[in-house]
Amino acid sequence: MSNHTHVVLHVDKHKALSWTTEEVLHRWHMLHRGTILTRKFLSLSQRQTMSEAEIKTVGQSAKIYRERLYDISWFMRLLNEYIARQANKEDDCTGRFWEGRFKSQALMDETALAACMVYVDLNPVRANIAANPEQSDYTSIQKRIEAARLHKQPRDLFPFTGPKNQRTGHAIPFCLQDYLQLVKDTARHFDTSRYDKVTGSKDIKNLPVLKQAGLSAESWHLLITGVETQFSTRICLATIRRKLSQHKKRKLA
C-alpha cells in the first residue's frame, strides 16, 4: 500500500532449529556482514587455523543469529529498515520513515488464515486503489492469478494443497481454485463507497473454502470488515463466534 504493508507469515521454528551452524551463518550473512570470526569460520581453510575459544564464540553468535532468523520482530525490523532506506533515497531525505511499531496478530486456525489472507489480498480493492484483484499490484493474489494462467506456482509463495487429507509438507490447506473464487466473489460484493457494507453475502456462503473453514456468510462479513479493528492479538474460530454473538446482541438491542 502507499503508506503501510500487510504480510501473512509462517514461522517455521522447527526448521530453523535443524539448521547447522554453517547454514545459520550463510543465511545471516545474506542480511548482515556478521563478525570477523563468523566470516572466518565459513572459510574451510581459515577455520582450520581457529582456536577452540574462537570456534566457541562463533557457536554463541550462531545461537543468537538462529533465534533472530525465526523471530517476527527481527523480520519486520529488517523489512522496514530496507523499505525506509529505499524511500529516503528516492525522496533524497533522511530521518524516521515509519510512524510506529508494527502490529501482529496470531492466526490460530485455518479459519483465521483464510480470512486474513483474503483481507490482505483485497487491501487495494478495499481502498479503491484497484478495481479488482488482477489489477492489485504488489499483492500475492495478483501473483497467484498470473501464475495460475500459466499453470505454475509462484516461487516465493506457499502452495495450496487442498483439505487436510491431501496435504503434504508446508502448504495452505485450501484448493487454489476455491480460494481464487472466494477472493473474486468477496471483491465483487464490496461496496467501494463504504467498506463496512458488503452486499449479496448469501451468494458466497456455499463456497468450499467457507464451508471448510466453518464460516457462515454473516461471520465472513464480520471478518473481512474487521480483521484489524475487531481482533487484537489472536484470531481463531472461537473468537470469531464470540464477536459474532456480541454483534447480534447489539443489533437486537
Short mmCIF file of C-alpha atoms in Angstrom, two decimals:
data_model
loop_
_atom_site.label_atom_id
_atom_site.label_comp_id
_atom_site.label_asym_id
_atom_site.label_seq_id
_atom_site.Cartn_x
_atom_site.Cartn_y
_atom_site.Cartn_z
CA MET A 1 0.00 0.00 0.00
CA SER A 2 1.10 3.65 -0.24
CA ASN A 3 1.80 4.07 3.47
CA HIS A 4 1.83 0.61 5.08
CA THR A 5 2.32 -3.08 4.40
CA HIS A 6 0.46 -6.28 5.31
CA VAL A 7 2.27 -9.62 5.44
CA VAL A 8 0.93 -13.10 6.26
CA LEU A 9 3.87 -15.08 7.67
CA HIS A 10 4.53 -18.69 8.62
CA VAL A 11 7.17 -19.06 11.35
CA ASP A 12 8.98 -22.39 10.98
CA LYS A 13 10.91 -22.54 14.23
CA HIS A 14 11.42 -26.30 13.95
CA LYS A 15 13.21 -25.90 10.62
CA ALA A 16 15.39 -23.10 11.96
CA LEU A 17 16.44 -25.26 14.91
CA SER A 18 17.51 -28.02 12.50
CA TRP A 19 19.98 -25.82 10.61
CA THR A 20 23.69 -26.45 11.08
CA THR A 21 25.93 -23.64 12.27
CA GLU A 22 27.09 -23.17 8.68
CA GLU A 23 23.52 -22.84 7.41
CA VAL A 24 22.69 -20.28 10.08
CA LEU A 25 25.76 -18.20 9.26
CA HIS A 26 25.18 -18.37 5.50
CA ARG A 27 21.62 -17.11 5.98
CA TRP A 28 22.60 -14.40 8.42
CA HIS A 29 25.42 -13.19 6.14
CA MET A 30 22.83 -12.66 3.40
CA LEU A 31 21.41 -9.95 5.67
CA HIS A 32 24.43 -8.72 7.65
CA ARG A 33 28.22 -8.93 7.48
CA GLY A 34 28.42 -10.88 10.72
CA THR A 35 31.75 -10.78 12.58
CA ILE A 36 35.35 -11.40 11.59
CA LEU A 37 35.16 -14.81 13.30
CA THR A 38 31.89 -15.89 11.67
CA ARG A 39 33.24 -14.98 8.23
CA LYS A 40 36.48 -16.80 9.03
CA PHE A 41 34.51 -19.88 10.16
CA LEU A 42 32.79 -20.17 6.77
CA SER A 43 36.14 -20.44 5.03
CA LEU A 44 37.27 -24.05 5.43
CA SER A 45 40.93 -23.16 5.06
CA GLN A 46 40.71 -20.39 7.69
CA ARG A 47 38.55 -22.47 10.03
CA GLN A 48 41.39 -24.94 10.46
CA THR A 49 43.53 -22.17 11.97
CA MET A 50 40.89 -21.09 14.52
CA SER A 51 41.34 -21.79 18.20
CA GLU A 52 38.82 -23.68 20.31
CA ALA A 53 37.83 -20.43 22.04
CA GLU A 54 37.19 -18.73 18.67
CA ILE A 55 35.02 -21.61 17.46
CA LYS A 56 33.07 -21.48 20.72
CA THR A 57 32.50 -17.75 20.19
CA VAL A 58 31.20 -18.48 16.68
CA GLY A 59 28.77 -21.01 18.16
CA GLN A 60 27.47 -18.39 20.58
CA SER A 61 26.99 -15.91 17.73
CA ALA A 62 25.21 -18.54 15.64
CA LYS A 63 22.81 -19.22 18.51
CA ILE A 64 21.83 -15.54 18.57
CA TYR A 65 21.51 -15.38 14.78
CA ARG A 66 19.38 -18.54 14.70
CA GLU A 67 16.87 -17.04 17.14
CA ARG A 68 16.70 -13.85 15.12
CA LEU A 69 16.08 -15.75 11.89
CA TYR A 70 12.77 -17.15 13.16
CA ASP A 71 11.74 -14.05 15.09
CA ILE A 72 8.93 -11.93 13.60
CA SER A 73 10.21 -8.76 15.24
CA TRP A 74 13.59 -9.15 13.53
CA PHE A 75 11.92 -9.97 10.22
CA MET A 76 9.84 -6.78 10.38
CA ARG A 77 12.80 -4.77 11.61
CA LEU A 78 14.88 -5.73 8.58
CA LEU A 79 11.98 -5.37 6.15
CA ASN A 80 11.01 -1.94 7.43
CA GLU A 81 14.61 -0.78 7.51
CA TYR A 82 15.07 -1.78 3.87
CA ILE A 83 11.87 0.00 2.80
CA ALA A 84 12.78 3.11 4.80
CA ARG A 85 16.24 3.31 3.22
CA GLN A 86 14.79 2.94 -0.27
CA ALA A 87 12.08 5.55 0.35
CA ASN A 88 14.50 8.07 1.87
CA LYS A 89 16.85 7.53 -1.06
CA GLU A 90 14.05 8.19 -3.56
CA ASP A 91 12.94 11.31 -1.64
CA ASP A 92 16.53 12.43 -1.08
CA CYS A 93 15.98 12.86 2.64
CA THR A 94 16.93 11.36 5.99
CA GLY A 95 15.15 10.67 9.27
CA ARG A 96 12.39 8.49 10.61
CA PHE A 97 10.19 6.91 7.95
CA TRP A 98 7.72 4.67 9.83
CA GLU A 99 5.20 6.21 12.22
CA GLY A 100 5.31 3.44 14.82
CA ARG A 101 5.95 -0.20 15.61
CA PHE A 102 4.27 -2.93 13.60
CA LYS A 103 1.15 -4.71 14.82
CA SER A 104 0.90 -8.50 14.69
CA GLN A 105 -1.95 -10.97 15.11
CA ALA A 106 -1.54 -14.71 15.60
CA LEU A 107 -3.67 -16.82 13.22
CA MET A 108 -4.63 -19.78 15.37
CA ASP A 109 -6.50 -21.96 12.87
CA GLU A 110 -7.47 -22.40 9.23
CA THR A 111 -10.48 -20.12 9.62
CA ALA A 112 -8.28 -17.23 10.71
CA LEU A 113 -5.78 -17.99 7.94
CA ALA A 114 -8.41 -17.90 5.19
CA ALA A 115 -9.93 -14.66 6.47
CA CYS A 116 -6.62 -12.87 6.94
CA MET A 117 -5.31 -13.90 3.52
CA VAL A 118 -8.42 -12.57 1.78
CA TYR A 119 -8.34 -9.42 3.90
CA VAL A 120 -4.74 -8.72 2.87
CA ASP A 121 -5.22 -9.71 -0.78
CA LEU A 122 -8.16 -7.33 -1.12
CA ASN A 123 -6.49 -4.32 0.51
CA PRO A 124 -6.10 -2.37 -2.76
CA VAL A 125 -9.70 -3.12 -3.80
CA ARG A 126 -10.98 -2.10 -0.39
CA ALA A 127 -9.03 1.18 -0.57
CA ASN A 128 -10.26 1.94 -4.13
CA ILE A 129 -6.69 1.73 -5.45
CA ALA A 130 -7.53 -1.19 -7.75
CA ALA A 131 -10.77 -2.23 -9.43
CA ASN A 132 -10.19 -5.96 -8.97
CA PRO A 133 -7.61 -8.47 -7.65
CA GLU A 134 -5.96 -8.84 -11.08
CA GLN A 135 -5.04 -5.13 -11.02
CA SER A 136 -3.88 -5.14 -7.39
CA ASP A 137 -0.15 -4.52 -7.65
CA TYR A 138 2.27 -5.89 -5.03
CA THR A 139 -0.22 -8.50 -3.81
CA SER A 140 0.03 -12.26 -3.53
CA ILE A 141 -3.31 -12.70 -5.25
CA GLN A 142 -2.07 -10.94 -8.38
CA LYS A 143 0.97 -13.24 -8.46
CA ARG A 144 -1.19 -16.30 -7.95
CA ILE A 145 -3.62 -15.35 -10.72
CA GLU A 146 -0.80 -14.67 -13.19
CA ALA A 147 0.93 -17.95 -12.26
CA ALA A 148 -2.33 -19.95 -12.45
CA ARG A 149 -2.87 -18.80 -16.03
CA LEU A 150 0.49 -20.38 -16.88
CA HIS A 151 -0.21 -23.47 -14.73
CA LYS A 152 2.65 -22.52 -12.43
CA GLN A 153 3.23 -21.92 -8.71
CA PRO A 154 4.81 -18.62 -7.55
CA ARG A 155 8.27 -19.49 -6.25
CA ASP A 156 8.13 -17.21 -3.22
CA LEU A 157 4.61 -18.11 -2.04
CA PHE A 158 3.29 -21.19 -0.24
CA PRO A 159 1.37 -23.60 -2.50
CA PHE A 160 -2.26 -24.65 -1.97
CA THR A 161 -2.75 -28.37 -1.41
CA GLY A 162 -6.43 -28.79 -0.59
CA PRO A 163 -8.00 -30.30 2.56
CA LYS A 164 -6.08 -32.00 5.36
CA ASN A 165 -6.20 -35.47 3.83
CA GLN A 166 -4.45 -34.18 0.71
CA ARG A 167 -1.74 -32.17 2.47
CA THR A 168 1.97 -32.80 2.29
CA GLY A 169 4.56 -30.60 3.98
CA HIS A 170 4.08 -26.87 4.50
CA ALA A 171 1.21 -25.63 2.36
CA ILE A 172 -2.05 -23.70 2.53
CA PRO A 173 -4.92 -26.09 3.39
CA PHE A 174 -7.32 -24.95 0.66
CA CYS A 175 -7.71 -25.64 -3.05
CA LEU A 176 -6.25 -22.84 -5.17
CA GLN A 177 -9.30 -22.51 -7.43
CA ASP A 178 -11.63 -22.36 -4.42
CA TYR A 179 -9.51 -19.61 -2.87
CA LEU A 180 -9.32 -17.60 -6.10
CA GLN A 181 -13.10 -17.85 -6.40
CA LEU A 182 -13.54 -16.73 -2.79
CA VAL A 183 -11.35 -13.66 -3.35
CA LYS A 184 -13.11 -12.84 -6.61
CA ASP A 185 -16.61 -13.13 -5.14
CA THR A 186 -15.69 -11.23 -1.98
CA ALA A 187 -14.19 -8.40 -4.06
CA ARG A 188 -17.32 -8.26 -6.20
CA HIS A 189 -19.50 -7.75 -3.15
CA PHE A 190 -17.60 -4.78 -1.77
CA ASP A 191 -19.46 -1.50 -1.89
CA THR A 192 -16.37 0.60 -2.53
CA SER A 193 -18.02 3.78 -1.28
CA ARG A 194 -18.36 2.25 2.19
CA TYR A 195 -16.07 -0.51 3.36
CA ASP A 196 -18.40 -1.56 6.18
CA LYS A 197 -21.07 -2.65 3.72
CA VAL A 198 -20.98 -5.95 1.85
CA THR A 199 -23.86 -6.84 -0.44
CA GLY A 200 -25.01 -10.21 -1.66
CA SER A 201 -23.23 -12.15 1.08
CA LYS A 202 -25.70 -15.04 0.68
CA ASP A 203 -24.14 -15.79 -2.70
CA ILE A 204 -20.78 -16.74 -1.18
CA LYS A 205 -21.92 -18.79 1.80
CA ASN A 206 -21.71 -22.09 -0.11
CA LEU A 207 -18.17 -21.63 -1.43
CA PRO A 208 -15.94 -24.62 -0.47
CA VAL A 209 -13.36 -22.53 1.41
CA LEU A 210 -16.03 -21.05 3.68
CA LYS A 211 -17.57 -24.47 4.30
CA GLN A 212 -14.18 -25.99 5.05
CA ALA A 213 -13.28 -23.16 7.39
CA GLY A 214 -16.66 -23.35 9.12
CA LEU A 215 -17.75 -19.82 8.25
CA SER A 216 -21.24 -18.52 7.63
CA ALA A 217 -21.85 -15.59 5.30
CA GLU A 218 -22.50 -13.36 8.30
CA SER A 219 -19.30 -14.34 10.10
CA TRP A 220 -17.37 -13.86 6.85
CA HIS A 221 -18.81 -10.35 6.58
CA LEU A 222 -17.66 -9.62 10.13
CA LEU A 223 -14.18 -10.93 9.42
CA ILE A 224 -13.43 -9.15 6.17
CA THR A 225 -14.64 -5.84 7.59
CA GLY A 226 -12.91 -6.15 10.95
CA VAL A 227 -9.73 -8.22 10.91
CA GLU A 228 -7.75 -5.28 12.27
CA THR A 229 -10.44 -3.47 14.23
CA GLN A 230 -12.36 -6.33 15.85
CA PHE A 231 -9.47 -8.56 16.91
CA SER A 232 -6.41 -7.78 18.99
CA THR A 233 -3.51 -10.23 19.10
CA ARG A 234 -5.23 -13.52 18.19
CA ILE A 235 -7.78 -14.62 15.60
CA CYS A 236 -9.50 -18.00 15.77
CA LEU A 237 -12.91 -19.54 15.12
CA ALA A 238 -13.90 -19.34 18.80
CA THR A 239 -13.11 -15.61 18.89
CA ILE A 240 -14.97 -15.06 15.63
CA ARG A 241 -18.07 -16.76 17.02
CA ARG A 242 -17.87 -14.71 20.22
CA LYS A 243 -17.58 -11.48 18.22
CA LEU A 244 -20.49 -12.55 16.03
CA SER A 245 -22.62 -13.29 19.10
CA GLN A 246 -21.82 -9.84 20.53
CA HIS A 247 -22.66 -8.26 17.18
CA LYS A 248 -26.06 -9.99 17.09
CA LYS A 249 -26.85 -8.86 20.65
CA ARG A 250 -26.07 -5.26 19.74
CA LYS A 251 -28.37 -5.50 16.72
CA LEU A 252 -31.20 -6.92 18.86
CA ALA A 253 -30.73 -4.20 21.46
#
